[in-house]
């Protein structure tokens, strides 16, 4: 295996530098410290570190895979990088105030969720000719889902109609990956390893992603208000992100490596 020292240094410095660069100012200004009994704060910290490590890993592993798989790994690394920086900020807000508005998460979701959707397009594009319509349908579904949820949580639209619109966006994505054109290209043209990755990815988008609308439902539609479930909700969202961002990236990494090493 050839080790490309130049790109090794470049990508590592980039990953670590950007994470530290964004996190340290916020860290220095927060006056309160993390308590050892603060499980939510600790989970923010733990997962932000896992996200940093995942970022370095995906960027470094680009060197190991064939050219057509590199973009997929770049995108996985960007997802974990954006989330890591975001987690630093949410941790600080949590430690300082004992709460962190769910609306903050939408800033992260608005960038990372479309990138996760692009991954479906990219892994198919690495092995087949994929029409642009697949990309756009996944993108539109994502935006409808997130904007629907956001206007509900931020209070611009009543919580129920906003929830229903968001759910329709999600169902549209599920339709595309289980029965639409993306699923047909996968079934007809993808090699076994890509089909198996595609299959696991769509299960994550079904079950892993279901955690977020359940959180919305528990927070807004049970009549209790999100404040009463703030602790539990944050732990659940944090664990969900490990599955939906890190594990999702690892699946893509694994198929990229096995396809690249195929003779
Ligand atoms: C890394 C972050 C991820 C994968 C976030 C995903 C978020 C969702 C799948 C949110 C879904 C929602 C609905 C399906 C209905 C409306 C409310 C939302 C936005 C929470």
Coordinates of C-alpha atoms and ligand atoms in Angstrom, one line a residue:
X1 CA 0.0 0.0 0.0
X2 CA 1.3 3.4 -1.0
X3 CA 1.3 6.0 1.8
X4 CA 0.7 9.4 0.4
X5 CA 2.4 11.6 3.0
X6 CA 1.4 14.9 1.5
X7 CA -2.3 14.2 1.6
X8 CA -1.9 12.5 4.9
X9 CA -0.6 15.6 6.6
X10 CA -3.0 17.9 4.7
X11 CA -6.1 16.0 5.6
X12 CA -5.1 15.3 9.2
X13 CA -4.1 18.9 9.9
X14 CA -7.3 20.0 8.3
X15 CA -9.5 17.8 10.3
X16 CA -7.9 18.3 13.7
X17 CA -7.2 22.0 13.1
X18 CA -10.7 22.9 12.1
X19 CA -12.2 21.1 15.1
X20 CA -9.9 22.6 17.6
X21 CA -10.1 26.0 16.0
X22 CA -13.8 26.1 16.3
X23 CA -14.1 24.6 19.7
X24 CA -11.5 26.4 21.8
X25 CA -13.0 29.9 21.8
X26 CA -16.3 28.6 23.1
X27 CA -14.5 26.5 25.7
X28 CA -12.5 29.4 27.0
X29 CA -15.5 31.7 27.5
X30 CA -17.8 29.3 29.4
X31 CA -17.4 30.0 33.1
X32 CA -19.1 26.9 34.5
X33 CA -17.4 23.5 34.5
X34 CA -18.8 20.1 33.7
X35 CA -20.0 18.3 36.8
X36 CA -19.1 14.6 37.1
X37 CA -22.8 13.8 37.7
X38 CA -23.9 15.6 34.6
X39 CA -24.6 12.6 32.3
X40 CA -26.0 14.7 29.5
X41 CA -22.9 17.0 29.6
X42 CA -20.7 14.0 29.6
X43 CA -22.5 12.4 26.7
X44 CA -22.0 15.6 24.7
X45 CA -18.3 15.4 25.5
X46 CA -17.9 11.7 24.8
X47 CA -19.7 11.9 21.5
X48 CA -17.9 15.0 20.3
X49 CA -14.7 13.2 20.8
X50 CA -16.0 10.1 18.9
X51 CA -17.0 12.5 16.1
X52 CA -13.6 14.1 16.0
X53 CA -11.9 10.6 15.8
X54 CA -14.4 9.5 13.1
X55 CA -13.6 12.6 11.1
X56 CA -9.8 12.0 11.2
X57 CA -10.5 8.3 10.3
X58 CA -12.6 9.0 7.3
X59 CA -10.3 11.7 5.9
X60 CA -7.2 9.5 6.4
X61 CA -8.9 6.4 4.9
X62 CA -9.5 8.3 1.6
X63 CA -6.0 7.3 0.7
X64 CA -6.9 3.6 0.9
X65 CA -9.8 3.6 -1.5
X66 CA -10.2 3.9 -5.3
X67 CA -10.8 7.3 -6.8
X68 CA -14.5 6.9 -7.4
X69 CA -15.1 6.1 -3.6
X70 CA -13.1 9.1 -2.3
X71 CA -16.0 11.6 -2.4
X72 CA -18.1 9.2 -0.3
X73 CA -15.5 9.2 2.5
X74 CA -15.0 13.0 2.2
X75 CA -18.7 13.4 2.7
X76 CA -18.7 11.1 5.7
X77 CA -15.9 13.0 7.3
X78 CA -17.7 16.3 6.7
X79 CA -20.8 15.0 8.4
X80 CA -18.9 14.1 11.5
X81 CA -16.8 17.3 11.4
X82 CA -19.8 19.5 11.3
X83 CA -21.5 17.5 14.1
X84 CA -18.4 17.6 16.3
X85 CA -18.1 21.4 16.1
X86 CA -21.8 21.6 16.8
X87 CA -21.5 19.2 19.8
X88 CA -18.8 21.4 21.4
X89 CA -21.2 24.3 21.3
X90 CA -24.2 22.4 22.6
X91 CA -22.1 21.0 25.4
X92 CA -21.1 24.5 26.5
X93 CA -24.6 25.7 26.3
X94 CA -25.8 22.7 28.3
X95 CA -23.1 23.1 31.0
X96 CA -23.8 26.8 31.3
X97 CA -27.6 26.7 31.4
X98 CA -28.7 23.2 32.0
X99 CA -30.7 23.1 28.8
X100 CA -30.1 23.1 25.1
X101 CA -32.9 24.0 22.7
X102 CA -33.7 21.3 20.2
X103 CA -33.9 24.0 17.6
X104 CA -30.0 24.2 17.8
X105 CA -29.9 20.7 16.4
X106 CA -31.6 21.8 13.3
X107 CA -28.6 24.0 12.4
X108 CA -26.6 20.8 12.3
X109 CA -29.3 18.7 10.6
X110 CA -29.8 21.3 7.9
X111 CA -26.3 20.5 6.6
X112 CA -25.6 17.0 7.8
X113 CA -28.8 15.3 6.8
X114 CA -28.7 16.4 3.1
X115 CA -25.0 15.2 3.1
X116 CA -26.1 11.8 4.4
X117 CA -28.7 11.7 1.7
X118 CA -26.1 12.5 -0.9
X119 CA -24.3 9.3 0.2
X120 CA -27.1 7.2 -1.2
X121 CA -26.6 8.9 -4.5
X122 CA -22.8 8.6 -4.3
X123 CA -22.6 4.9 -3.6
X124 CA -24.8 4.2 -6.5
X125 CA -23.0 6.7 -8.8
X126 CA -19.7 4.8 -8.0
X127 CA -21.1 1.7 -9.6
X128 CA -23.7 2.8 -12.1
X129 CA -25.0 5.8 -14.1
X130 CA -27.6 7.5 -11.9
X131 CA -30.0 10.2 -13.2
X132 CA -29.8 13.5 -11.4
X133 CA -33.5 13.1 -10.5
X134 CA -32.6 10.6 -7.8
X135 CA -30.4 13.2 -6.2
X136 CA -33.0 16.0 -6.3
X137 CA -35.8 13.8 -5.0
X138 CA -33.7 12.8 -2.0
X139 CA -32.8 16.5 -1.4
X140 CA -36.4 17.7 -1.7
X141 CA -37.7 15.1 0.7
X142 CA -34.9 16.0 3.2
X143 CA -35.7 19.7 3.0
X144 CA -39.5 19.2 3.4
X145 CA -38.8 17.0 6.4
X146 CA -36.4 19.4 8.2
X147 CA -38.2 22.7 7.4
X148 CA -41.5 21.1 8.5
X149 CA -40.0 20.1 11.8
X150 CA -38.2 23.4 12.3
X151 CA -41.2 25.7 11.7
X152 CA -43.1 23.5 14.2
X153 CA -40.4 23.5 16.9
X154 CA -39.6 27.2 16.5
X155 CA -43.2 28.1 16.9
X156 CA -43.9 29.5 13.4
X157 CA -46.6 26.9 12.6
X158 CA -48.8 24.8 14.9
X159 CA -46.9 21.7 16.0
X160 CA -49.3 19.1 14.5
X161 CA -49.5 20.3 10.9
X162 CA -45.7 21.0 10.9
X163 CA -45.1 17.4 12.1
X164 CA -47.3 16.0 9.4
X165 CA -45.5 17.9 6.7
X166 CA -42.1 16.7 8.1
X167 CA -43.3 13.1 8.2
X168 CA -44.4 13.3 4.6
X169 CA -40.9 14.5 3.6
X170 CA -39.4 11.5 5.5
X171 CA -41.9 9.0 3.8
X172 CA -40.9 10.4 0.5
X173 CA -37.3 9.6 1.2
X174 CA -38.2 6.1 2.3
X175 CA -40.2 5.6 -0.8
X176 CA -37.3 6.6 -3.0
X177 CA -34.8 4.2 -1.3
X178 CA -37.2 1.3 -0.8
X179 CA -39.3 1.4 -4.0
X180 CA -38.3 4.3 -6.2
X181 CA -35.6 4.7 -8.8
X182 CA -32.7 4.6 -6.3
X183 CA -33.9 1.2 -5.0
X184 CA -34.3 -0.1 -8.6
X185 CA -30.8 0.9 -9.7
X186 CA -29.5 -0.7 -6.6
X187 CA -31.3 -4.0 -7.2
X188 CA -30.6 -4.2 -10.9
X189 CA -27.0 -2.9 -11.1
X190 CA -25.1 -2.9 -7.8
X191 CA -22.6 -5.6 -6.8
X192 CA -23.5 -7.7 -3.7
X193 CA -21.3 -5.5 -1.4
X194 CA -23.0 -2.3 -2.5
X195 CA -26.5 -3.9 -2.2
X196 CA -25.7 -4.9 1.3
X197 CA -24.5 -1.5 2.3
X198 CA -27.4 0.1 0.6
X199 CA -29.7 -2.2 2.5
X200 CA -28.2 -1.4 5.9
X201 CA -28.2 2.4 5.1
X202 CA -31.9 2.4 4.4
X203 CA -32.6 0.4 7.6
X204 CA -30.7 3.2 9.4
X205 CA -32.8 5.8 7.7
X206 CA -35.9 3.9 8.8
X207 CA -35.2 2.9 12.4
X208 CA -32.3 5.2 13.4
X209 CA -34.0 8.3 12.0
X210 CA -37.3 7.4 13.6
X211 CA -35.8 8.4 16.9
X212 CA -36.0 12.1 15.9
X213 CA -39.7 12.3 15.1
X214 CA -40.4 10.2 18.2
X215 CA -38.5 12.9 20.2
X216 CA -40.6 15.6 18.5
X217 CA -43.7 13.7 19.4
X218 CA -42.7 13.1 23.0
X219 CA -41.6 16.8 23.4
X220 CA -44.5 18.6 21.7
X221 CA -47.4 16.3 21.1
X222 CA -48.0 14.6 24.4
X223 CA -49.0 17.8 26.1
X224 CA -46.0 17.8 28.5
X225 CA -43.7 20.3 26.8
X226 CA -40.1 19.6 25.8
X227 CA -38.6 21.0 29.0
X228 CA -39.8 18.0 31.1
X229 CA -38.0 15.6 28.9
X230 CA -34.9 17.6 28.1
X231 CA -32.4 15.3 29.8
X232 CA -33.7 12.1 28.3
X233 CA -34.3 13.6 24.9
X234 CA -30.7 14.9 24.7
X235 CA -29.2 11.5 25.7
X236 CA -31.4 9.8 23.1
X237 CA -30.5 12.2 20.4
X238 CA -26.8 12.0 21.2
X239 CA -26.9 8.2 21.0
X240 CA -29.0 8.4 17.8
X241 CA -26.2 10.5 16.2
X242 CA -23.6 7.9 16.9
X243 CA -25.6 5.4 14.8
X244 CA -26.8 7.8 12.2
X245 CA -23.6 9.7 11.6
X246 CA -20.7 7.5 12.7
X247 CA -22.0 4.0 12.0
X248 CA -23.6 5.2 8.8
X249 CA -20.1 6.5 7.7
X250 CA -18.4 3.2 8.8
X251 CA -20.8 1.2 6.5
X252 CA -19.8 3.4 3.6
X253 CA -16.2 3.1 4.5
X254 CA -16.4 -0.6 4.6
X255 CA -18.0 -1.0 1.2
X256 CA -15.6 1.5 -0.3
X257 CA -12.6 -0.5 1.0
X258 CA -14.0 -3.9 -0.1
X259 CA -14.9 -2.6 -3.6
X260 CA -11.5 -0.9 -4.0
X261 CA -9.6 -4.0 -3.0
X262 CA -11.6 -6.3 -5.4
X263 CA -9.4 -7.6 -8.2
Ligands
LIG1 C1 -27.4 13.5 12.1 C2 -28.7 13.9 12.2 C3 -29.8 13.2 11.7 C4 -29.6 12.0 10.9 C5 -31.0 13.8 11.9 C6 -32.2 13.4 11.4 C7 -33.4 14.0 11.7 C8 -34.7 13.6 11.3 C9 -34.8 12.3 10.5 C10 -35.8 14.3 11.6 C11 -37.1 14.0 11.4 C12 -38.4 14.7 11.7 C13 -39.5 14.2 11.1 C14 -39.5 12.9 10.3 C15 -40.9 14.8 11.3 C16 -40.8 16.2 11.7 C17 -39.8 16.4 12.8 C18 -38.4 15.9 12.5 C19 -37.7 17.1 11.8 C20 -37.8 15.7 13.9

